[in-house]
Amino acid sequence: MNADQPAVLADELAPRIARMIILLRRETAAAGLSRAQLSVLHAVRDGGPRRITDLAELEQVTQPSMTLLVSRMERAGWVQRQPDPLDRRGVLVTLTPDGRRRLDRVVAARAAALERRLEQLRPAHRAALAAAVPALDAVMDDPIDTEVLQA
Protein backbone atom coordinates (compact mmCIF):
# COMPACT_ATOMS: atom_id res chain seq x y z
CA MET A 1 0.00 0.00 0.00
CA ASN A 2 1.42 3.36 -1.02
CA ALA A 3 1.26 5.92 1.80
CA ASP A 4 1.73 8.72 -0.74
CA GLN A 5 -1.74 8.09 -2.16
CA PRO A 6 -4.23 9.36 0.43
CA ALA A 7 -7.26 8.16 -1.58
CA VAL A 8 -5.95 4.59 -1.72
CA LEU A 9 -4.99 4.66 1.95
CA ALA A 10 -8.43 6.00 2.88
CA ASP A 11 -10.11 3.22 0.89
CA GLU A 12 -8.00 0.65 2.75
CA LEU A 13 -8.42 2.14 6.24
CA ALA A 14 -12.14 3.01 6.22
CA PRO A 15 -13.52 -0.55 6.16
CA ARG A 16 -10.98 -1.72 8.72
CA ILE A 17 -11.85 1.08 11.13
CA ALA A 18 -15.55 0.34 10.66
CA ARG A 19 -14.96 -3.36 11.39
CA MET A 20 -12.96 -2.46 14.52
CA ILE A 21 -15.81 -0.31 15.81
CA ILE A 22 -18.35 -3.06 15.14
CA LEU A 23 -16.11 -5.64 16.79
CA LEU A 24 -15.66 -3.58 19.95
CA ARG A 25 -19.37 -2.79 20.15
CA ARG A 26 -20.24 -6.46 19.74
CA GLU A 27 -17.80 -7.54 22.42
CA THR A 28 -19.23 -5.08 24.95
CA ALA A 29 -22.92 -5.34 24.01
CA ALA A 30 -23.64 -7.04 27.34
CA ALA A 31 -23.16 -3.67 29.07
CA GLY A 32 -26.70 -2.81 28.01
CA LEU A 33 -25.93 0.63 26.58
CA SER A 34 -26.94 1.67 23.09
CA ARG A 35 -24.46 3.44 20.85
CA ALA A 36 -26.33 6.70 21.38
CA GLN A 37 -26.40 6.30 25.18
CA LEU A 38 -22.70 5.54 25.22
CA SER A 39 -21.98 8.54 23.01
CA VAL A 40 -23.99 10.86 25.29
CA LEU A 41 -22.19 9.56 28.38
CA HIS A 42 -18.83 10.14 26.66
CA ALA A 43 -19.84 13.62 25.52
CA VAL A 44 -20.97 14.70 28.97
CA ARG A 45 -17.96 13.15 30.70
CA ASP A 46 -15.43 14.62 28.25
CA GLY A 47 -17.10 17.95 27.49
CA GLY A 48 -18.86 18.68 30.74
CA PRO A 49 -22.53 19.54 31.14
CA ARG A 50 -24.30 19.85 27.79
CA ARG A 51 -27.58 21.24 26.58
CA ILE A 52 -29.96 18.76 24.99
CA THR A 53 -29.81 20.70 21.73
CA ASP A 54 -26.01 20.33 21.69
CA LEU A 55 -26.29 16.59 22.33
CA ALA A 56 -28.90 16.28 19.57
CA GLU A 57 -26.59 18.03 17.14
CA LEU A 58 -23.68 15.83 18.19
CA GLU A 59 -25.73 12.67 17.63
CA GLN A 60 -27.41 14.07 14.51
CA VAL A 61 -30.90 13.46 15.85
CA THR A 62 -33.82 15.76 16.50
CA GLN A 63 -34.15 17.62 19.77
CA PRO A 64 -37.30 15.63 20.72
CA SER A 65 -35.43 12.35 20.10
CA MET A 66 -32.57 13.47 22.32
CA THR A 67 -35.01 14.63 24.99
CA LEU A 68 -36.53 11.14 25.00
CA LEU A 69 -33.08 9.49 25.18
CA VAL A 70 -31.96 11.77 28.02
CA SER A 71 -35.24 11.10 29.88
CA ARG A 72 -34.61 7.35 29.68
CA MET A 73 -31.02 7.79 30.82
CA GLU A 74 -32.19 10.03 33.66
CA ARG A 75 -34.69 7.37 34.81
CA ALA A 76 -31.85 4.81 34.73
CA GLY A 77 -29.83 7.15 36.98
CA TRP A 78 -26.97 7.75 34.52
CA VAL A 79 -27.53 11.48 33.91
CA GLN A 80 -29.39 14.31 35.55
CA ARG A 81 -30.72 17.63 34.35
CA GLN A 82 -29.75 20.87 36.02
CA PRO A 83 -30.79 24.44 35.26
CA ASP A 84 -28.40 26.24 32.94
CA PRO A 85 -26.90 29.05 35.05
CA LEU A 86 -26.37 31.14 31.90
CA ASP A 87 -29.88 30.67 30.48
CA ARG A 88 -32.73 30.00 32.87
CA ARG A 89 -34.84 28.63 30.00
CA GLY A 90 -32.39 25.82 29.36
CA VAL A 91 -31.18 22.76 31.18
CA LEU A 92 -27.82 21.05 31.21
CA VAL A 93 -27.33 17.30 31.18
CA THR A 94 -24.71 16.11 33.65
CA LEU A 95 -23.23 12.73 34.41
CA THR A 96 -24.17 11.03 37.68
CA PRO A 97 -21.72 8.87 39.65
CA ASP A 98 -23.66 5.80 38.46
CA GLY A 99 -23.41 6.99 34.85
CA ARG A 100 -19.65 7.48 35.23
CA ARG A 101 -19.27 3.97 36.70
CA ARG A 102 -21.32 2.49 33.87
CA LEU A 103 -19.25 4.31 31.26
CA ASP A 104 -15.98 3.34 32.96
CA ARG A 105 -17.04 -0.32 32.90
CA VAL A 106 -17.78 -0.20 29.17
CA VAL A 107 -14.50 1.59 28.42
CA ALA A 108 -12.60 -1.00 30.48
CA ALA A 109 -14.44 -3.88 28.79
CA ARG A 110 -13.59 -2.52 25.34
CA ALA A 111 -9.95 -2.10 26.31
CA ALA A 112 -9.86 -5.66 27.68
CA ALA A 113 -11.48 -7.04 24.50
CA LEU A 114 -8.92 -5.24 22.37
CA GLU A 115 -6.09 -6.35 24.65
CA ARG A 116 -7.10 -10.01 24.21
CA ARG A 117 -6.89 -9.60 20.44
CA LEU A 118 -3.59 -7.72 20.61
CA GLU A 119 -2.08 -10.48 22.75
CA GLN A 120 -2.67 -12.90 19.86
CA LEU A 121 -0.68 -10.81 17.39
CA ARG A 122 2.94 -11.25 16.50
CA PRO A 123 5.20 -8.67 18.18
CA ALA A 124 5.90 -7.05 14.79
CA HIS A 125 2.19 -6.42 14.24
CA ARG A 126 1.79 -4.96 17.74
CA ALA A 127 4.82 -2.72 17.08
CA ALA A 128 3.27 -1.55 13.81
CA LEU A 129 0.01 -0.70 15.57
CA ALA A 130 1.88 1.13 18.34
CA ALA A 131 3.76 3.13 15.73
CA ALA A 132 0.47 4.05 14.03
CA VAL A 133 -1.12 5.55 17.18
CA PRO A 134 0.37 9.06 16.69
CA ALA A 135 -0.75 9.04 13.05
CA LEU A 136 -4.29 8.01 14.04
CA ASP A 137 -4.34 10.81 16.61
CA ALA A 138 -3.22 13.27 13.95
CA VAL A 139 -5.98 12.14 11.59
CA MET A 140 -8.62 12.66 14.29
CA ASP A 141 -7.16 16.02 15.39
CA ASP A 142 -7.28 17.36 11.87
CA PRO A 143 -8.96 20.81 11.75
CA ILE A 144 -11.06 19.62 8.80
CA ASP A 145 -12.71 17.05 11.09
CA THR A 146 -13.39 19.72 13.70
CA GLU A 147 -15.03 21.93 11.06
CA VAL A 148 -17.21 19.05 9.89
CA LEU A 149 -18.33 18.31 13.45
CA GLN A 150 -19.21 21.96 14.02
CA ALA A 151 -21.07 22.33 10.70
XYZ file of N, CA, C and O in Angstrom:
604
model
N 0.856 -1.167 0.000
C 0.000 0.000 0.000
C 0.902 1.230 0.000
O 1.823 1.333 0.795
N 0.605 2.168 -0.864
C 1.422 3.361 -1.017
C 0.869 4.474 -0.119
O -0.234 4.966 -0.326
N 1.679 4.877 0.860
C 1.260 5.922 1.797
C 1.193 7.298 1.140
O 0.613 8.222 1.701
N 1.764 7.442 -0.041
C 1.734 8.725 -0.743
C 0.435 8.932 -1.523
O 0.270 9.952 -2.171
N -0.455 7.980 -1.457
C -1.737 8.088 -2.158
C -2.866 8.093 -1.127
O -3.410 7.045 -0.784
N -3.210 9.276 -0.621
C -4.231 9.355 0.433
C -5.556 8.690 0.062
O -6.205 8.082 0.926
N -5.974 8.764 -1.191
C -7.255 8.158 -1.583
C -7.209 6.643 -1.435
O -8.164 6.031 -0.939
N -6.100 6.044 -1.835
C -5.950 4.588 -1.725
C -5.885 4.190 -0.250
O -6.530 3.231 0.184
N -5.106 4.939 0.525
C -4.986 4.655 1.950
C -6.341 4.785 2.644
O -6.719 3.941 3.464
N -7.096 5.813 2.294
C -8.428 6.002 2.882
C -9.340 4.826 2.542
O -10.080 4.333 3.407
N -9.285 4.362 1.297
C -10.107 3.216 0.895
C -9.725 1.949 1.659
O -10.579 1.103 1.922
N -8.467 1.823 2.005
C -8.003 0.654 2.755
C -8.343 0.770 4.245
O -8.716 -0.213 4.881
N -8.194 1.961 4.805
C -8.422 2.144 6.239
C -9.896 2.159 6.625
O -10.266 1.598 7.659
N -10.732 2.805 5.848
C -12.139 3.007 6.225
C -12.854 1.705 6.591
O -13.483 1.632 7.663
N -12.795 0.665 5.766
C -13.522 -0.547 6.164
C -12.917 -1.237 7.388
O -13.628 -1.854 8.175
N -11.625 -1.105 7.559
C -10.979 -1.725 8.724
C -11.370 -1.005 10.022
O -11.599 -1.635 11.045
N -11.428 0.310 9.961
C -11.846 1.077 11.130
C -13.301 0.764 11.461
O -13.656 0.560 12.630
N -14.139 0.675 10.440
C -15.547 0.339 10.660
C -15.680 -1.043 11.295
O -16.469 -1.223 12.232
N -14.916 -2.005 10.811
C -14.960 -3.360 11.388
C -14.486 -3.347 12.839
O -15.035 -4.063 13.682
N -13.468 -2.559 13.147
C -12.956 -2.463 14.520
C -14.037 -1.919 15.449
O -14.248 -2.434 16.543
N -14.738 -0.897 15.000
C -15.809 -0.311 15.809
C -16.909 -1.341 16.051
O -17.372 -1.524 17.181
N -17.312 -2.039 15.008
C -18.354 -3.064 15.141
C -17.895 -4.165 16.083
O -18.649 -4.614 16.946
N -16.658 -4.590 15.940
C -16.107 -5.639 16.792
C -16.145 -5.234 18.262
O -16.609 -5.992 19.112
N -15.683 -4.033 18.564
C -15.659 -3.581 19.952
C -17.073 -3.404 20.502
O -17.333 -3.720 21.660
N -17.982 -2.920 19.694
C -19.375 -2.789 20.146
C -19.956 -4.162 20.445
O -20.648 -4.351 21.441
N -19.696 -5.109 19.561
C -20.238 -6.456 19.742
C -19.690 -7.099 21.008
O -20.412 -7.761 21.741
N -18.419 -6.897 21.274
C -17.796 -7.545 22.424
C -18.196 -6.909 23.748
O -17.965 -7.487 24.794
N -18.797 -5.729 23.700
C -19.232 -5.085 24.946
C -20.738 -4.837 24.958
O -21.239 -4.062 25.761
N -21.463 -5.528 24.101
C -22.918 -5.340 24.014
C -23.614 -5.716 25.315
O -24.686 -5.189 25.622
N -23.017 -6.596 26.088
C -23.644 -7.039 27.339
C -23.776 -5.907 28.355
O -24.505 -6.041 29.337
N -23.087 -4.796 28.126
C -23.162 -3.665 29.066
C -24.546 -3.036 29.075
O -24.899 -2.313 30.007
N -25.335 -3.300 28.033
C -26.700 -2.810 28.006
C -26.849 -1.345 27.656
O -27.873 -0.742 27.961
N -25.847 -0.767 27.013
C -25.929 0.626 26.576
C -26.002 0.667 25.057
O -25.235 -0.014 24.381
N -26.895 1.480 24.537
C -26.942 1.671 23.088
C -25.767 2.548 22.663
O -25.127 3.204 23.491
N -25.530 2.588 21.369
C -24.460 3.439 20.848
C -24.732 4.896 21.201
O -23.837 5.621 21.628
N -25.975 5.319 21.084
C -26.326 6.702 21.381
C -26.149 7.010 22.872
O -25.625 8.066 23.239
N -26.573 6.087 23.738
C -26.396 6.299 25.176
C -24.915 6.400 25.526
O -24.512 7.275 26.295
N -24.130 5.518 24.965
C -22.698 5.539 25.221
C -22.076 6.845 24.731
O -21.260 7.459 25.421
N -22.499 7.293 23.566
C -21.976 8.538 23.014
C -22.342 9.734 23.895
O -21.511 10.622 24.134
N -23.566 9.761 24.397
C -23.989 10.855 25.290
C -23.175 10.830 26.573
O -22.700 11.877 27.041
N -22.988 9.651 27.155
C -22.189 9.558 28.381
C -20.770 10.055 28.137
O -20.215 10.799 28.950
N -20.175 9.659 27.010
C -18.829 10.142 26.664
C -18.821 11.662 26.511
O -17.928 12.347 27.018
N -19.804 12.184 25.786
C -19.844 13.624 25.518
C -19.949 14.435 26.803
O -19.265 15.449 26.963
N -20.784 13.970 27.725
C -20.975 14.702 28.972
C -19.754 14.541 29.882
O -19.339 15.488 30.547
N -19.161 13.348 29.881
C -17.957 13.154 30.697
C -16.801 14.001 30.149
O -16.115 14.689 30.896
N -16.600 13.953 28.840
C -15.434 14.621 28.249
C -15.625 16.114 28.052
O -14.667 16.877 28.135
N -16.867 16.539 27.785
C -17.105 17.946 27.489
C -17.811 18.709 28.585
O -18.091 19.897 28.433
N -18.144 18.023 29.667
C -18.857 18.679 30.745
C -20.341 18.761 30.450
O -20.825 18.224 29.458
N -21.076 19.428 31.322
C -22.528 19.538 31.142
C -22.874 20.074 29.756
O -22.215 20.988 29.250
N -23.896 19.476 29.152
C -24.297 19.851 27.794
C -25.797 20.087 27.727
O -26.571 19.416 28.392
N -26.167 21.002 26.866
C -27.583 21.237 26.584
C -28.096 20.102 25.702
O -27.354 19.520 24.923
N -29.366 19.824 25.803
C -29.963 18.763 24.992
C -29.818 19.082 23.509
O -29.545 18.187 22.702
N -29.962 20.342 23.147
C -29.813 20.702 21.730
C -28.400 20.410 21.236
O -28.219 19.977 20.097
N -27.391 20.629 22.075
C -26.009 20.328 21.691
C -25.812 18.823 21.522
O -25.140 18.374 20.589
N -26.392 18.043 22.425
C -26.286 16.591 22.326
C -27.006 16.083 21.080
O -26.526 15.173 20.400
N -28.157 16.677 20.768
C -28.898 16.276 19.570
C -28.076 16.549 18.319
O -28.008 15.713 17.408
N -27.429 17.692 18.288
C -26.586 18.028 17.140
C -25.410 17.065 17.034
O -25.079 16.592 15.948
N -24.802 16.763 18.157
C -23.678 15.833 18.185
C -24.068 14.466 17.644
O -23.342 13.848 16.875
N -25.252 13.987 18.036
C -25.730 12.666 17.626
C -26.470 12.693 16.295
O -26.884 11.652 15.793
N -26.681 13.886 15.767
C -27.406 14.071 14.510
C -28.815 13.483 14.580
O -29.252 12.719 13.723
N -29.497 13.844 15.671
C -30.899 13.459 15.851
C -31.680 14.721 16.168
O -31.113 15.777 16.445
N -32.994 14.598 16.169
C -33.822 15.757 16.497
C -33.769 16.026 17.997
O -33.463 15.140 18.799
N -34.117 17.246 18.352
C -34.148 17.616 19.769
C -35.167 16.765 20.536
O -34.858 16.282 21.627
N -36.368 16.502 19.987
C -37.296 15.634 20.719
C -36.749 14.208 20.925
O -36.965 13.609 21.981
N -36.031 13.689 19.944
C -35.433 12.352 20.096
C -34.395 12.348 21.207
O -34.327 11.408 22.007
N -33.582 13.402 21.269
C -32.570 13.473 22.316
C -33.224 13.667 23.677
O -32.765 13.094 24.675
N -34.291 14.447 23.727
C -35.007 14.631 24.989
C -35.506 13.285 25.507
O -35.383 12.977 26.696
N -36.051 12.469 24.620
C -36.526 11.143 25.000
C -35.376 10.267 25.493
O -35.487 9.601 26.529
N -34.254 10.284 24.782
C -33.083 9.494 25.181
C -32.570 9.941 26.549
O -32.307 9.113 27.428
N -32.447 11.243 26.739
C -31.963 11.768 28.022
C -32.945 11.408 29.143
O -32.524 11.050 30.246
N -34.243 11.466 28.864
C -35.236 11.097 29.877
C -35.061 9.641 30.304
O -35.122 9.328 31.498
N -34.836 8.762 29.352
C -34.606 7.345 29.681
C -33.332 7.177 30.502
O -33.301 6.402 31.463
N -32.294 7.887 30.106
C -31.019 7.790 30.820
C -31.149 8.389 32.220
O -30.526 7.895 33.167
N -31.966 9.414 32.345
C -32.194 10.025 33.658
C -32.946 9.043 34.571
O -32.591 8.883 35.742
N -33.957 8.367 34.016
C -34.692 7.368 34.806
C -33.780 6.214 35.236
O -33.960 5.642 36.318
N -32.803 5.881 34.392
C -31.850 4.811 34.732
C -30.826 5.280 35.762
O -30.094 4.460 36.324
N -30.751 6.601 35.990
C -29.830 7.146 36.984
C -28.443 7.451 36.445
O -27.515 7.655 37.218
N -28.291 7.523 35.129
C -26.974 7.754 34.523
C -26.667 9.227 34.291
O -25.505 9.622 34.236
N -27.708 10.034 34.102
C -27.535 11.475 33.906
C -28.584 12.192 34.737
O -29.560 11.584 35.198
N -28.377 13.480 34.909
C -29.394 14.309 35.552
C -29.439 15.644 34.821
O -28.489 16.027 34.147
N -30.564 16.300 34.956
C -30.724 17.633 34.351
C -30.596 18.672 35.455
O -31.103 18.483 36.555
N -29.906 19.753 35.096
C -29.754 20.871 36.018
C -30.047 22.149 35.259
O -29.778 22.237 34.054
N -30.563 23.162 35.946
C -30.794 24.440 35.262
C -29.480 25.002 34.718
O -28.437 24.890 35.343
N -29.561 25.591 33.536
C -28.399 26.239 32.935
C -28.211 27.586 33.628
O -29.084 28.444 33.560
N -27.084 27.790 34.322
C -26.895 29.052 35.047
C -26.799 30.266 34.122
O -27.039 31.382 34.555
N -26.499 30.032 32.843
C -26.371 31.144 31.898
C -27.667 31.439 31.150
O -27.798 32.482 30.519
N -28.617 30.505 31.192
C -29.878 30.674 30.483
C -30.958 29.913 31.243
O -31.062 28.697 31.135
N -31.743 30.632 31.994
C -32.734 29.995 32.871
C -33.778 29.175 32.107
O -34.463 28.346 32.686
N -33.890 29.403 30.797
C -34.845 28.626 30.003
C -34.305 27.233 29.695
O -35.064 26.333 29.384
N -33.004 27.075 29.759
C -32.392 25.818 29.357
C -31.984 24.941 30.517
O -31.950 25.370 31.675
N -31.695 23.696 30.191
C -31.176 22.760 31.184
C -29.888 22.150 30.639
O -29.667 22.092 29.430
N -29.060 21.725 31.569
C -27.819 21.048 31.214
C -27.900 19.597 31.664
O -28.412 19.299 32.748
N -27.390 18.715 30.840
C -27.334 17.297 31.177
C -25.970 17.034 31.786
O -24.942 17.397 31.207
N -25.966 16.430 32.968
C -24.713 16.112 33.652
C -24.661 14.620 33.949
O -25.687 13.942 34.035
N -23.464 14.133 34.118
C -23.227 12.727 34.407
C -23.374 12.480 35.903
O -22.868 13.255 36.715
N -24.061 11.416 36.271
C -24.167 11.028 37.677
C -23.020 10.071 38.012
O -22.383 9.520 37.107
N -22.751 9.858 39.281
C -21.723 8.866 39.647
C -22.025 7.480 39.062
O -21.117 6.788 38.594
N -23.307 7.092 39.030
C -23.663 5.799 38.456
C -23.403 5.780 36.945
O -22.934 4.785 36.395
N -23.691 6.890 36.277
C -23.409 6.986 34.846
C -21.920 6.892 34.567
O -21.494 6.230 33.609
N -21.113 7.538 35.388
C -19.650 7.476 35.227
C -19.149 6.045 35.433
O -18.327 5.560 34.671
N -19.675 5.360 36.454
C -19.267 3.967 36.701
C -19.643 3.078 35.518
O -18.867 2.240 35.082
N -20.845 3.283 35.008
C -21.319 2.489 33.869
C -20.423 2.722 32.658
O -20.006 1.779 31.995
N -20.121 3.978 32.381
C -19.246 4.307 31.255
C -17.852 3.737 31.474
O -17.262 3.148 30.558
N -17.322 3.879 32.665
C -15.985 3.342 32.963
C -15.930 1.841 32.742
O -14.931 1.312 32.236
N -17.007 1.133 33.098
C -17.042 -0.325 32.898
C -17.008 -0.677 31.414
O -16.325 -1.604 31.002
N -17.755 0.070 30.607
C -17.776 -0.196 29.168
C -16.406 0.104 28.553
O -15.888 -0.681 27.754
N -15.819 1.225 28.938
C -14.496 1.587 28.423
C -13.473 0.513 28.795
O -12.668 0.079 27.967
N -13.522 0.050 30.037
C -12.597 -0.997 30.483
C -12.847 -2.305 29.738
O -11.898 -3.004 29.359
N -14.118 -2.648 29.515
C -14.442 -3.880 28.792
C -13.951 -3.816 27.357
O -13.427 -4.803 26.825
N -14.088 -2.669 26.719
C -13.590 -2.523 25.342
C -12.072 -2.629 25.304
O -11.519 -3.277 24.424
N -11.415 -2.012 26.261
C -9.951 -2.099 26.309
C -9.513 -3.546 26.533
O -8.560 -4.021 25.904
N -10.206 -4.258 27.400
C -9.859 -5.661 27.677
C -10.097 -6.529 26.437
O -9.284 -7.410 26.127
N -11.195 -6.278 25.722
C -11.476 -7.040 24.501
C -10.389 -6.799 23.458
O -9.916 -7.734 22.802
N -9.978 -5.559 23.329
C -8.919 -5.236 22.375
C -7.591 -5.826 22.829
O -6.825 -6.364 22.020
N -7.329 -5.782 24.113
C -6.092 -6.353 24.652
C -6.000 -7.846 24.346
O -4.943 -8.345 23.946
N -7.111 -8.566 24.507
C -7.102 -10.008 24.210
C -6.723 -10.262 22.761
O -5.981 -11.188 22.446
N -7.222 -9.436 21.866
C -6.889 -9.601 20.440
C -5.436 -9.213 20.164
O -4.758 -9.859 19.380
N -4.976 -8.157 20.804
C -3.590 -7.724 20.606
C -2.603 -8.764 21.118
O -1.525 -8.944 20.535
N -2.962 -9.441 22.199
C -2.081 -10.483 22.745
C -1.847 -11.611 21.747
O -0.823 -12.279 21.797
N -2.787 -11.820 20.836
C -2.674 -12.899 19.861
C -1.813 -12.527 18.660
O -1.471 -13.389 17.855
N -1.470 -11.265 18.537
C -0.680 -10.809 17.387
C 0.808 -11.089 17.581
O 1.304 -11.163 18.700
N 1.482 -11.169 16.459
C 2.942 -11.247 16.504
C 3.476 -9.913 17.004
O 2.871 -8.859 16.787
N 4.624 -9.929 17.681
C 5.202 -8.675 18.177
C 5.371 -7.612 17.087
O 5.174 -6.426 17.345
N 5.713 -8.020 15.883
C 5.903 -7.052 14.794
C 4.594 -6.332 14.464
O 4.596 -5.129 14.173
N 3.474 -7.057 14.506
C 2.186 -6.418 14.236
C 1.805 -5.461 15.366
O 1.277 -4.376 15.117
N 2.070 -5.867 16.618
C 1.793 -4.958 17.744
C 2.655 -3.704 17.630
O 2.190 -2.592 17.887
N 3.919 -3.876 17.242
C 4.816 -2.723 17.083
C 4.305 -1.794 15.980
O 4.354 -0.566 16.126
N 3.796 -2.372 14.905
C 3.273 -1.550 13.806
C 2.045 -0.763 14.271
O 1.898 0.424 13.939
N 1.185 -1.405 15.048
C 0.013 -0.697 15.571
C 0.432 0.402 16.545
O -0.123 1.513 16.518
N 1.396 0.115 17.393
C 1.880 1.127 18.339
C 2.455 2.323 17.586
O 2.223 3.475 17.969
N 3.175 2.044 16.520
C 3.762 3.128 15.729
C 2.689 3.955 15.015
O 2.903 5.136 14.723
N 1.538 3.347 14.745
C 0.466 4.046 14.035
C -0.371 4.945 14.939
O -1.101 5.807 14.448
N -0.273 4.779 16.252
C -1.123 5.550 17.175
C -0.959 7.063 16.978
O -1.966 7.785 16.873
N 0.261 7.605 16.910
C 0.369 9.059 16.690
C -0.265 9.509 15.370
O -0.878 10.578 15.300
N -0.146 8.689 14.342
C -0.752 9.044 13.055
C -2.272 9.029 13.155
O -2.950 9.915 12.608
N -2.834 8.051 13.860
C -4.285 8.013 14.041
C -4.761 9.227 14.836
O -5.789 9.829 14.514
N -4.002 9.598 15.854
C -4.339 10.808 16.609
C -4.325 12.029 15.700
O -5.218 12.884 15.775
N -3.326 12.120 14.852
C -3.215 13.268 13.946
C -4.387 13.323 12.970
O -4.897 14.399 12.667
N -4.833 12.172 12.498
C -5.984 12.141 11.593
C -7.227 12.666 12.305
O -7.987 13.459 11.757
N -7.421 12.244 13.557
C -8.622 12.663 14.290
C -8.532 14.099 14.778
O -9.560 14.734 15.016
N -7.328 14.640 14.938
C -7.159 16.017 15.394
C -7.132 17.010 14.252
O -6.977 18.191 14.464
N -7.328 16.520 13.053
C -7.284 17.360 11.868
C -8.343 18.459 11.965
O -9.496 18.184 12.285
N -7.983 19.715 11.684
C -8.961 20.807 11.748
C -10.144 20.604 10.803
O -11.223 21.094 11.083
N -9.948 19.876 9.711
C -11.064 19.624 8.801
C -12.148 18.846 9.534
O -13.337 19.142 9.418
N -11.764 17.849 10.326
C -12.709 17.047 11.092
C -13.466 17.925 12.084
O -14.663 17.794 12.255
N -12.762 18.826 12.740
C -13.388 19.719 13.703
C -14.418 20.606 13.009
O -15.510 20.813 13.517
N -14.082 21.090 11.808
C -15.028 21.932 11.057
C -16.258 21.134 10.671
O -17.379 21.636 10.747
N -16.073 19.880 10.275
C -17.213 19.046 9.887
C -18.120 18.817 11.091
O -19.338 18.898 10.984
N -17.528 18.557 12.264
C -18.329 18.312 13.449
C -19.100 19.554 13.882
O -20.180 19.461 14.440
N -18.544 20.722 13.605
C -19.212 21.957 14.015
C -20.231 22.426 12.985
O -21.043 23.260 13.288
N -20.165 21.896 11.780
C -21.067 22.335 10.704
C -22.473 21.822 10.913
O -22.743 20.948 11.636
